[in-house]
Every structure is written in C-alpha cells, then in structure tokens.
XYZ file of C-alpha atoms in Angstrom:
376
model
C 0.000 0.000 0.000
C 1.263 3.465 -0.919
C 0.729 6.637 1.114
C 1.408 10.028 -0.484
C 2.389 13.340 1.091
C 2.029 16.111 -1.525
C 3.217 19.688 -1.132
C 0.628 22.160 0.174
C -0.554 24.563 -2.523
C -2.807 26.982 -0.621
C -1.337 30.487 -0.389
C 0.489 30.994 2.895
C 0.251 27.364 4.009
C 3.603 26.411 5.530
C 2.638 23.148 7.216
C 3.094 19.624 5.915
C 1.135 16.447 6.672
C 4.087 14.229 7.624
C 7.333 14.593 9.533
C 10.388 12.377 9.312
C 9.219 10.832 12.588
C 5.787 9.872 11.241
C 7.257 8.617 7.957
C 9.198 6.062 10.009
C 6.022 5.113 11.865
C 4.038 4.798 8.636
C 6.761 2.549 7.246
C 6.399 0.532 10.436
C 2.759 -0.062 9.505
C 3.928 -1.683 6.272
C 3.146 1.294 4.050
C 5.331 2.655 1.258
C 5.616 6.416 1.694
C 5.985 8.831 -1.239
C 6.732 12.488 -0.500
C 6.589 15.195 -3.157
C 9.891 17.040 -3.385
C 9.930 20.199 -1.283
C 6.763 19.232 0.622
C 8.353 19.931 3.996
C 10.602 22.829 3.070
C 8.550 25.541 4.795
C 8.535 23.471 7.995
C 12.277 22.760 7.677
C 11.835 19.072 6.832
C 14.177 18.392 3.923
C 13.849 15.761 1.217
C 16.968 14.190 2.743
C 15.194 13.904 6.116
C 12.296 12.093 4.500
C 14.594 9.841 2.464
C 16.546 8.903 5.582
C 13.244 7.969 7.241
C 12.455 5.595 4.365
C 10.329 7.699 2.007
C 10.597 7.862 -1.766
C 10.829 11.409 -3.128
C 8.556 12.160 -6.091
C 9.426 14.997 -8.517
C 5.880 16.444 -8.617
C 2.365 16.060 -7.265
C 1.133 13.904 -10.130
C 3.935 11.393 -9.584
C 3.275 11.286 -5.840
C -0.486 10.859 -6.193
C -1.035 8.601 -9.182
C -0.593 5.260 -7.378
C -1.385 6.384 -3.828
C -3.892 4.384 -1.819
C -3.876 6.981 0.977
C -3.222 10.717 0.625
C -2.461 12.923 3.636
C -2.690 16.695 3.388
C -3.039 19.726 5.625
C -5.588 21.639 3.534
C -8.005 20.408 0.888
C -6.631 19.382 -2.510
C -6.756 21.518 -5.634
C -8.767 20.405 -8.665
C -5.515 19.233 -10.294
C -4.636 17.137 -7.249
C -8.095 15.575 -7.160
C -7.725 14.724 -10.837
C -4.406 13.028 -10.131
C -5.819 10.701 -7.467
C -6.969 7.233 -8.397
C -10.523 6.066 -7.763
C -10.841 4.413 -4.389
C -8.026 6.420 -2.833
C -8.430 7.604 0.759
C -7.815 11.257 1.650
C -7.443 12.738 5.136
C -7.086 16.507 5.543
C -8.657 19.687 6.877
C -11.277 19.991 4.140
C -13.273 23.038 5.355
C -16.512 21.198 4.512
C -18.811 24.009 5.624
C -17.298 26.538 3.220
C -15.908 24.332 0.433
C -18.868 22.119 -0.446
C -17.913 22.132 -4.128
C -14.662 20.387 -3.254
C -16.597 17.662 -1.437
C -18.678 17.092 -4.560
C -15.526 16.911 -6.714
C -13.943 14.376 -4.368
C -17.086 12.247 -4.491
C -17.210 12.460 -8.273
C -13.557 11.380 -8.441
C -14.315 8.322 -6.316
C -12.098 9.457 -3.429
C -13.092 8.397 0.082
C -12.375 11.644 1.927
C -12.163 12.241 5.665
C -12.581 15.772 7.020
C -10.462 15.929 10.153
C -12.675 18.778 11.429
C -15.504 16.254 11.813
C -13.696 13.922 14.217
C -16.075 13.183 17.099
C -15.101 14.686 20.445
C -14.592 11.407 22.295
C -11.666 10.299 24.428
C -10.541 7.694 21.884
C -10.129 10.406 19.231
C -8.097 12.845 21.323
C -4.770 11.727 19.847
C -6.169 12.454 16.357
C -7.748 15.820 17.192
C -6.086 18.166 14.715
C -8.278 21.116 15.686
C -7.042 20.950 19.272
C -3.375 20.485 18.416
C -3.433 23.445 16.048
C -5.612 25.662 18.257
C -3.222 25.133 21.151
C -0.396 26.643 19.107
C -2.656 29.417 17.798
C -3.517 30.501 21.343
C 0.143 30.648 22.283
C 1.164 32.542 19.150
C -1.676 35.050 19.563
C -0.256 36.177 22.898
C 3.331 36.251 21.637
C 2.317 38.315 18.599
C 0.301 40.695 20.759
C 3.207 41.137 23.173
C 5.547 41.880 20.263
C 3.129 44.475 18.859
C 2.295 46.063 22.220
C 4.114 49.289 23.045
C 4.570 48.362 26.700
C 5.939 45.525 28.823
C 3.661 42.659 29.872
C 4.723 42.025 33.504
C 4.929 44.377 36.447
C 8.460 45.723 36.752
C 9.979 47.479 39.757
C 12.726 49.814 38.625
C 14.760 52.650 40.161
C 12.860 54.988 37.868
C 9.472 53.744 39.044
C 7.030 50.871 38.705
C 5.675 49.589 35.409
C 2.107 48.299 35.766
C 1.329 44.854 34.312
C -0.638 44.616 31.084
C -4.284 43.599 31.265
C -5.285 40.835 28.857
C -8.844 39.678 28.104
C -9.394 36.313 26.399
C -12.779 35.945 24.712
C -13.659 32.310 24.077
C -12.158 29.682 26.366
C -11.632 26.675 24.131
C -8.239 25.079 23.524
C -6.817 28.269 22.001
C -8.254 30.431 24.755
C -6.900 28.273 27.562
C -3.423 28.298 26.042
C -3.666 32.066 25.597
C -4.571 32.456 29.279
C -1.643 30.287 30.360
C 0.807 32.094 28.076
C -0.326 35.576 29.124
C -0.036 34.569 32.795
C 3.491 33.271 32.203
C 4.384 36.637 30.698
C 3.153 38.353 33.857
C -0.098 39.918 32.647
C -3.314 40.323 34.630
C -5.640 37.956 32.769
C -9.406 37.744 32.572
C -11.519 35.596 30.280
C -15.093 35.115 29.157
C -17.065 32.302 27.512
C -20.719 31.274 27.259
C -20.024 27.749 28.519
C -20.343 27.410 32.301
C -17.756 24.607 32.494
C -15.019 27.047 31.489
C -15.300 29.153 34.654
C -13.389 26.629 36.730
C -10.820 26.138 33.946
C -10.114 29.867 33.745
C -9.769 30.199 37.495
C -7.473 27.159 37.690
C -5.047 29.006 35.394
C -5.118 32.111 37.544
C -7.526 34.121 35.420
C -10.665 36.002 36.406
C -13.867 34.743 34.787
C -16.303 37.297 33.375
C -19.858 36.406 32.310
C -23.516 37.151 32.990
C -24.437 34.249 35.291
C -28.122 33.676 34.459
C -30.121 30.511 33.671
C -29.338 30.671 29.958
C -25.627 30.762 30.753
C -25.966 27.608 32.864
C -27.323 25.691 29.832
C -25.110 27.157 27.139
C -23.076 24.100 26.174
C -23.886 21.218 23.803
C -23.351 17.581 24.738
C -20.336 17.594 22.404
C -18.731 20.424 24.337
C -19.382 23.222 21.846
C -20.882 26.598 22.648
C -24.524 27.111 21.717
C -25.579 30.276 19.963
C -27.022 32.542 22.644
C -30.296 34.481 22.537
C -30.354 38.129 21.504
C -31.296 39.066 25.057
C -28.318 37.268 26.574
C -25.978 38.659 23.934
C -27.108 42.177 24.839
C -26.483 41.633 28.563
C -23.113 40.034 27.937
C -22.138 42.797 25.492
C -22.904 45.414 28.146
C -20.694 43.630 30.660
C -17.879 43.216 28.141
C -18.213 46.840 27.035
C -17.398 47.958 30.569
C -14.595 45.405 30.958
C -12.925 46.067 27.627
C -12.298 49.729 28.395
C -9.692 48.670 30.956
C -7.877 46.127 28.765
C -4.561 46.491 26.965
C -4.821 43.318 24.882
C -7.943 41.439 23.768
C -7.695 38.013 22.128
C -10.883 36.671 20.538
C -11.212 32.967 19.725
C -14.962 32.340 19.405
C -16.088 30.108 16.534
C -19.298 28.199 15.823
C -18.665 25.198 13.520
C -20.011 25.843 10.043
C -21.215 29.364 10.879
C -19.929 32.901 10.523
C -17.942 33.923 13.582
C -20.033 35.762 16.199
C -19.285 39.441 16.760
C -17.846 39.876 20.256
C -16.137 43.266 19.976
C -18.201 45.937 18.228
C -16.802 49.085 16.662
C -18.299 51.068 19.549
C -16.325 48.917 21.998
C -13.139 49.458 20.006
C -13.664 53.210 20.237
C -13.669 52.959 24.056
C -10.389 51.056 24.237
C -7.170 52.737 25.294
C -4.935 54.090 22.501
C -2.241 51.547 21.716
C -4.424 48.584 22.726
C -4.247 45.358 20.718
C -6.957 43.012 19.417
C -5.860 39.632 18.072
C -8.810 38.128 16.178
C -8.374 34.373 15.767
C -11.713 34.167 13.950
C -10.575 36.423 11.090
C -10.931 33.659 8.498
C -14.624 33.186 9.386
C -15.569 36.842 9.324
C -13.919 37.900 12.567
C -15.113 38.408 16.130
C -14.620 42.125 15.479
C -16.153 43.653 12.330
C -13.126 45.944 11.935
C -10.710 43.020 11.527
C -9.170 42.642 8.084
C -8.084 39.060 7.260
C -4.327 38.619 6.905
C -3.667 42.235 7.849
C -2.479 44.222 10.842
C -4.295 47.568 10.853
C -4.929 50.441 13.254
C -8.483 51.722 13.738
C -9.605 54.214 16.394
C -6.103 53.975 17.876
C -6.369 50.194 18.359
C -4.211 47.682 16.469
C -6.222 44.790 15.015
C -4.315 41.640 14.059
C -6.173 39.363 11.646
C -3.737 36.577 10.761
C -5.703 33.592 9.432
C -3.216 30.753 9.909
C -1.394 31.288 13.188
C -0.378 27.615 13.524
C 1.358 28.035 10.159
C 3.539 30.704 11.781
C 4.917 27.889 13.960
C 5.296 25.489 11.054
C 7.764 23.073 12.652
C 5.713 22.308 15.761
C 2.371 22.645 13.961
C 3.454 20.135 11.310
C 4.908 17.727 13.856
C 1.706 17.668 15.917
C -0.560 17.510 12.871
C 1.496 14.650 11.410
C 1.136 12.673 14.642
C -2.625 13.289 14.615
C -2.821 11.889 11.076
C -0.625 8.911 11.895
C -2.926 8.000 14.787
C -5.912 8.301 12.452
C -4.337 6.130 9.749
C -3.427 3.530 12.381
C -7.172 2.969 12.871
C -7.683 1.446 9.447
C -4.348 -0.043 8.415
C -3.729 -3.645 9.474
C -0.497 -3.568 11.484
C 0.504 -7.058 10.339
C -0.217 -6.892 6.618
C -0.299 -3.145 5.869
C -3.693 -3.653 4.189
C -6.470 -1.073 4.473
C -9.477 -2.222 6.477
C -11.939 0.649 6.863
C -14.646 -0.094 9.406
C -17.435 2.331 8.585
C -19.248 1.336 11.770
C -16.398 2.749 13.832
C -17.573 5.988 15.475
C -14.432 7.856 14.433
C -14.398 6.651 10.818
C -18.106 7.321 10.414
C -17.918 10.721 12.111
C -15.045 12.018 9.958
C -16.242 10.448 6.694
C -17.105 13.092 4.111
C -17.337 11.064 0.887
C -17.610 7.343 0.241
C -18.090 5.256 -2.882
C -18.741 8.237 -5.120
C -21.177 10.065 -2.850
C -21.110 12.748 -0.173
C -22.104 10.848 2.975
C -21.697 13.202 5.918
C -25.073 14.337 7.282
C -23.891 17.950 7.528
C -23.503 18.129 3.737
C -26.190 15.765 2.468
C -29.321 17.012 0.779
C-alpha cells in the first residue's frame, strides 16, 4: 500500500502532513511512503530527512499521487490534485466542509473516500487524532506572543529605580483550547488575565489558570453548552447583557484576544466598533476568527491595521507561523488516524465504517457525499 504526502498549494500554508518521525512510523505499519519534493521545506523538513526515514521522493504532485492508496494533506486538494488521485483512494485533511462544499462534490465524483479531520467526534478515543485541538493550542500561544511583540509596553509588572511599570491587562474571549493556552501564556508573561465564555464549564478552567472569569451568570448561561462540548448560539437578550458587561470590561484592557467560533457558521461578533472606540490608545486586538468573518467587524483578514487607535491583528493561519511544531503535531494526529484502518501485520487497508471515528469524519464514500452535515 502506498501513502502520499504532496506539497501544500494553498497560499500561505507552511505546514506539511508528515514529519520524518511519522514517515518512520508509517513505514512501520507496512506502508510505502511517497513524499513530493519540497513538501516539507517551509517546515524545515528536507527531502533528505524524509529519504533517511524511508520515504521515496517524487518529482511532482502527479507522480506522488497517481498510485497512492492513501493521501495525507493539511488543507483540501486543488482540482488538479483531485484529478491526479486514483478512484478508491483515501484522503485525510482539513477539508473546510462548511465553506468548500464544491470540493466535497468533486472528491465524491472522483471516487475518493475523503475524511474531514474537522468532523472527528469529540470522544476520548479520538483525542490523539484531534487536529483542531493540536493546532488551536499553538494558535492561542502565538496570539499572545504576537500581541506582546506588537504592544508598546511591557507585559509584567516591573519594579525599577525609575518607578514601577504596571502589568498589562489581557482579556481572552472564548475559552476553548486556544483560549486556555492564551490564558496560560499571558499569565506566564506576567499579565493580569481575565476571560469570558458562554459555557459554564469554562469558569473553573479559567480560574485554575489564575484568570478572572467574566460572564452574565443567568439561567441561559448555565445551559449554554452542547453535549459535544461546543458553545450554543445565545439568545439576543443574553448577547445584549453580555455585550454590556464586556463593554465595561474592555475599556480597561490592553490586549484582547478573541477565539470564538461556531462550527459551520460565521464567527459571532464579540467586539463591536463602539467597543473598540472605548479602548485605550495603543491597545491590541488579536482576532483568531478572522478567516470566518472575525469576532470584530473591523478586523481585516491577513492584515495588521490600526483603527480608532487600536491595532487589530487578523492573521488567518497562526499555527502556520509555527510550522515546525504545527506540522509535527498535525502529522502525529494523522498517523494516529491512519493507524485505525491499516492492518499492522499486513499493511492492508481495512476501513470499518461502523467505527464511530471513521463514520464521524467520513465526508465522501463510494462516489457520494455521505456526511449528514452536507447531504441534501
């Protein structure tokens, strides 16, 4: 069985779907690994590294893909890549199914059995394959580091002969994986950290990291989390009450990091233009939802801009700014996923579509789009 690792072709994508470490592990499963030349260059994995791990280096994408039984990618394939895959091939990648439905149809038409890693069920057995968490963790860290670099003041309190420097105040909006890492990183840098989220379970998590939790604690708040652990969309009434509380809080902040996303939906607005106008000159907003419309309507994707005296940072692929670690973690996630359906003795593919993980991540199968979120 052949597994292919093509070069990423999306603009600005620096990650790669395999590391030298995971190539060795894939070889250990009995798979032949083909890596397109230069696939790991942006993450500082050389062709020589892959060759030493046992991979064959292909001169181009077509050569890597034409005989591949399994294809691993970071982002969804281009039309040319889909055309180069053989019928019956298996693809695992971040396929953005909610916004790239046409690609799902093309994969089905090409006879590719595609797995959208975004759709992995949130169960304990899938944690080692959870690409969203591994990448969000790095994004939360990088958001704080980028904000600190942009900020015109120091983060921690400093006692000097010339006087005391007050610590920066950082507000994290959205306490998922990225938010929790942002809290921890900001605390390590010496900031005074507060955080807000609509899920009641996050209050204890924020406080355990030394942050102050901010939210309107009414009955709707107490029931604002789905069984899968995602935030529910709140009522207009709750949003108004929460916005009023945040409006008062945000005036005192130096750095605001927004991380709120609803799967398959436009990002909710958390910081209005009116709120931005009340912020201190020189304040920073890092909007991790920029790619899905932004948690602040003033955010411009892939730009750093200043509006009303506030710097808004709208980078859309923060994990890609840490390409080495992001690729290493992502590659391990994919290896753990592939290990589910490759027989460790024979190297043969044995997809069990009754498996909760396989079924949950399955986007296309046998020439059809099969995931309920995209069907009919």
